[in-house]
Short mmCIF file of C-alpha atoms and ligand atoms in Angstrom, two decimals:
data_model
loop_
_atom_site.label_atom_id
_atom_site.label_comp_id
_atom_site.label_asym_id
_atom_site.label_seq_id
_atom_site.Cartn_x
_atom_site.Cartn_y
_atom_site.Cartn_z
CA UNK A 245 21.83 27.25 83.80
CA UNK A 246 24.30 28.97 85.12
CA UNK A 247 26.42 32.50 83.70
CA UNK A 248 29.62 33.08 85.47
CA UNK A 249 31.47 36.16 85.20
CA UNK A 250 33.73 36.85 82.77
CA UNK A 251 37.33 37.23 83.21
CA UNK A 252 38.98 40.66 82.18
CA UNK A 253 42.48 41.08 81.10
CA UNK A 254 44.18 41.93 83.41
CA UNK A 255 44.14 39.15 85.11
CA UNK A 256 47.16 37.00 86.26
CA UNK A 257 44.83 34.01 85.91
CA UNK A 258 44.67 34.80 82.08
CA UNK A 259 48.20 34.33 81.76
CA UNK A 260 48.74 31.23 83.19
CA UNK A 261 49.45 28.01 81.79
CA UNK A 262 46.20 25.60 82.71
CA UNK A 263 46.59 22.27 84.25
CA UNK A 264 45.49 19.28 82.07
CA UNK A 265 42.14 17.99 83.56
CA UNK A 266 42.26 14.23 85.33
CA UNK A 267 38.48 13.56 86.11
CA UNK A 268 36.17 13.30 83.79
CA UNK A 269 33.09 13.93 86.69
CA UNK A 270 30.10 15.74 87.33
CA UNK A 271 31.99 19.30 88.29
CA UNK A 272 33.60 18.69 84.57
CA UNK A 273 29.98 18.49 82.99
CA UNK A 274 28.77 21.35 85.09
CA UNK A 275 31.92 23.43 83.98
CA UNK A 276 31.41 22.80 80.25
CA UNK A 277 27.44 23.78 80.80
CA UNK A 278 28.45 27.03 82.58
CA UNK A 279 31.37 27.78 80.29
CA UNK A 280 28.39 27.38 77.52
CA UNK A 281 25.90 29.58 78.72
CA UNK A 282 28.53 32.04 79.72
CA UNK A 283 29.57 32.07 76.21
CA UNK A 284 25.95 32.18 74.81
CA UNK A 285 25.03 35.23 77.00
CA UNK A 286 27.98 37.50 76.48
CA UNK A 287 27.61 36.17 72.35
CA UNK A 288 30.60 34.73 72.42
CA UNK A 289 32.20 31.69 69.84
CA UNK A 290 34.17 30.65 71.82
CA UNK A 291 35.18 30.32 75.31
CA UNK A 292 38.55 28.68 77.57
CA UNK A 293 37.98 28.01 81.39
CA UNK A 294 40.39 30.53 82.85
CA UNK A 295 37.96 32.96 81.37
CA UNK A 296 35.37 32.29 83.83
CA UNK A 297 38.55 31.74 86.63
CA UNK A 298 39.15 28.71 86.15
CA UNK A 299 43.08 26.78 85.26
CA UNK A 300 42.32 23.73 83.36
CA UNK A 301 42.53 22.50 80.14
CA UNK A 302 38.86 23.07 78.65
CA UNK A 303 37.51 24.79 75.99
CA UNK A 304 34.22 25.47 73.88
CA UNK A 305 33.85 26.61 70.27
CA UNK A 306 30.64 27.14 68.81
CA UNK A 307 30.18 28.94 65.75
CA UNK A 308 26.05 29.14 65.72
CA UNK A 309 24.52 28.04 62.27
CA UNK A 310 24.10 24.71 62.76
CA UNK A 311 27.48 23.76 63.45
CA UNK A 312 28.14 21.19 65.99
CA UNK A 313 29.60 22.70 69.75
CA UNK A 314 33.08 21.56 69.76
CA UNK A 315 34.45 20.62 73.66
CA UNK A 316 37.77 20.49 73.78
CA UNK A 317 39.08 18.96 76.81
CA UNK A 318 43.26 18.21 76.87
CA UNK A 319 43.40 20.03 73.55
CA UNK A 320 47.10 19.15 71.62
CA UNK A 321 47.40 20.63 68.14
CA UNK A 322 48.58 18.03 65.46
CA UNK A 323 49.24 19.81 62.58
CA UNK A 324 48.52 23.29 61.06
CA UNK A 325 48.91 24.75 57.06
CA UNK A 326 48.36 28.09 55.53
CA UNK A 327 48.07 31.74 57.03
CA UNK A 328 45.36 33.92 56.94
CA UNK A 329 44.45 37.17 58.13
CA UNK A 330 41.32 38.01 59.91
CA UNK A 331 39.44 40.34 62.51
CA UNK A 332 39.55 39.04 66.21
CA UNK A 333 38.19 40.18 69.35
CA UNK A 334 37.48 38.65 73.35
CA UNK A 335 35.50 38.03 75.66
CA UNK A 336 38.22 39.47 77.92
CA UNK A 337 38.80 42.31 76.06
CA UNK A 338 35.58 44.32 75.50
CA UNK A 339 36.17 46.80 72.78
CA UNK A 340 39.30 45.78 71.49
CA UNK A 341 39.05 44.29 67.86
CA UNK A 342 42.30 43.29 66.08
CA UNK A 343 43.96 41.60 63.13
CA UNK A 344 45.75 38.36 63.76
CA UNK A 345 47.76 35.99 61.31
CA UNK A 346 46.93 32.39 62.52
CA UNK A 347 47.02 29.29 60.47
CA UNK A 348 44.03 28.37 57.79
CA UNK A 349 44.28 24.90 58.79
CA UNK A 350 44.22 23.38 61.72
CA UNK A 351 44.03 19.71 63.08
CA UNK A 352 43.83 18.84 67.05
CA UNK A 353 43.33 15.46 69.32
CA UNK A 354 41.41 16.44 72.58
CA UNK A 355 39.24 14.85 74.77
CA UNK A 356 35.27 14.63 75.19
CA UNK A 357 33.91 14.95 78.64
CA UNK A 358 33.83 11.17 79.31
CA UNK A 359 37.66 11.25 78.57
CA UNK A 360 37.20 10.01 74.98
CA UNK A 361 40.13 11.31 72.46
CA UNK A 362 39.15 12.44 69.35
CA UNK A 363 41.02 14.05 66.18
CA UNK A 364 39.23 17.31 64.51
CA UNK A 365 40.10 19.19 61.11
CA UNK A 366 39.09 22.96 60.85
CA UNK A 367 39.58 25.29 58.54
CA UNK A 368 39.01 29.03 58.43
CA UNK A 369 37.33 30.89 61.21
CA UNK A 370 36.97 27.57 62.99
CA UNK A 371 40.41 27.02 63.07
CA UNK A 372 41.04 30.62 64.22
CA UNK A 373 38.71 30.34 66.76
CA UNK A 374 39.90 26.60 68.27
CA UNK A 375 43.98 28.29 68.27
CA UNK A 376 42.31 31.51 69.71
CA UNK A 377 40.69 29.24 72.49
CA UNK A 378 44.35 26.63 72.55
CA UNK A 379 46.38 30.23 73.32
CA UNK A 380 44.18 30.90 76.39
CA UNK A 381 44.91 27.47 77.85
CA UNK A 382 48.72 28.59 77.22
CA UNK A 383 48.10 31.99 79.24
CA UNK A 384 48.37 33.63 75.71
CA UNK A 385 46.15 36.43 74.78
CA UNK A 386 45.08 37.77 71.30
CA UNK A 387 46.54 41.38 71.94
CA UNK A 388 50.09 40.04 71.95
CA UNK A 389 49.50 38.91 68.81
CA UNK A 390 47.19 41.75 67.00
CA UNK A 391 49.24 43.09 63.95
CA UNK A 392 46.77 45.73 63.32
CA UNK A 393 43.80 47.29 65.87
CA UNK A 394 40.73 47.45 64.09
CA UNK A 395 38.25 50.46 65.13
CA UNK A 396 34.68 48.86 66.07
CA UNK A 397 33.36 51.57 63.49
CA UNK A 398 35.54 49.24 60.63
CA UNK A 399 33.59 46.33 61.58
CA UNK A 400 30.90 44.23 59.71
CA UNK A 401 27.74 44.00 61.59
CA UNK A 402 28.52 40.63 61.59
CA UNK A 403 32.25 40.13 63.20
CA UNK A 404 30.54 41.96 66.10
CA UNK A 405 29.74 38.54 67.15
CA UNK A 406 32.82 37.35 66.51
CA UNK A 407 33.95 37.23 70.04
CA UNK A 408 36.26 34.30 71.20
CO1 CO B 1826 39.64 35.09 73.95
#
């Protein structure tokens, strides 16, 4: 197990477009498992490579509860419906909680790590959090797209967690 240190905006390598990932090898596995524990020790729910420095394509959502980790390697979105609303914050922004209008709906095709496409639906916070995590392999960041800052002090104990 390995934790490797989070990137903080500002950081040119947070605003770059990622490169779509070829091999599906070891060092992919080994990225995903770092990425993973990364997010798990800094109580993240989500997590995109070029947070822990590096430019490809890969992501990890994992809401806790039960739910199932979602790798996301190659991520395309296929379609999205509704808006909502909610509270957002970063791994690479500590202290800096927002709102942010993203769809309700969301469905993507990306790859497993043995290069395996799949299609997912997600709805709700899982949908915020896999476009949150889609945005960072675009170089886009959450504060460009806060409508409102939200004080910490406004939060519910709960969304403290609620880092992506
Ligand atoms: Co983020």
């Amino acid at each position: 197990m390995t934790i490797r240190t989070v990137v903080k905006n500002p950081n040119e390598i947070l605003t770059r477009k990622t490169k779509k990932v070829t091999k599906f090898d070891q060092k992919l596995s080994t990225l995903l498992e770092d990425m993973y524990d990364t997010m798990i020790d800094a109580d993240g729910i989500g997590i995109a490579a070029p947070q822990v420095g590096v430019s490809l394509r890969v992501a990890i959502v994992d809401l806790g509860e039960g739910e199932e980790i979602i790798e996301m390697i190659n991520p395309e979105v296929l379609e999205t419906e509704g808006l909502e609303v909610e509270v957002e914050g970063c791994l690479s922004f500590p202290e800096l909680y927002g709102e942010v209008e993203r769809p309700f709906y969301v469905r993507i095709k990306a790859q497993e790590r043995d290069g395996t496409w799949y299609e997912l639906e997600a709805e709700d916070y899982e949908a915020r959090a896999i476009l949150h995590e889609i945005d960072h392999l675009d170089g886009i960041l959450f504060d460009s797209k806060i409508i409102r800052v939200v004080d910490p002090s406004e939060l519910e104990p709960l969304e403290e967690d609620e880092f992506v």
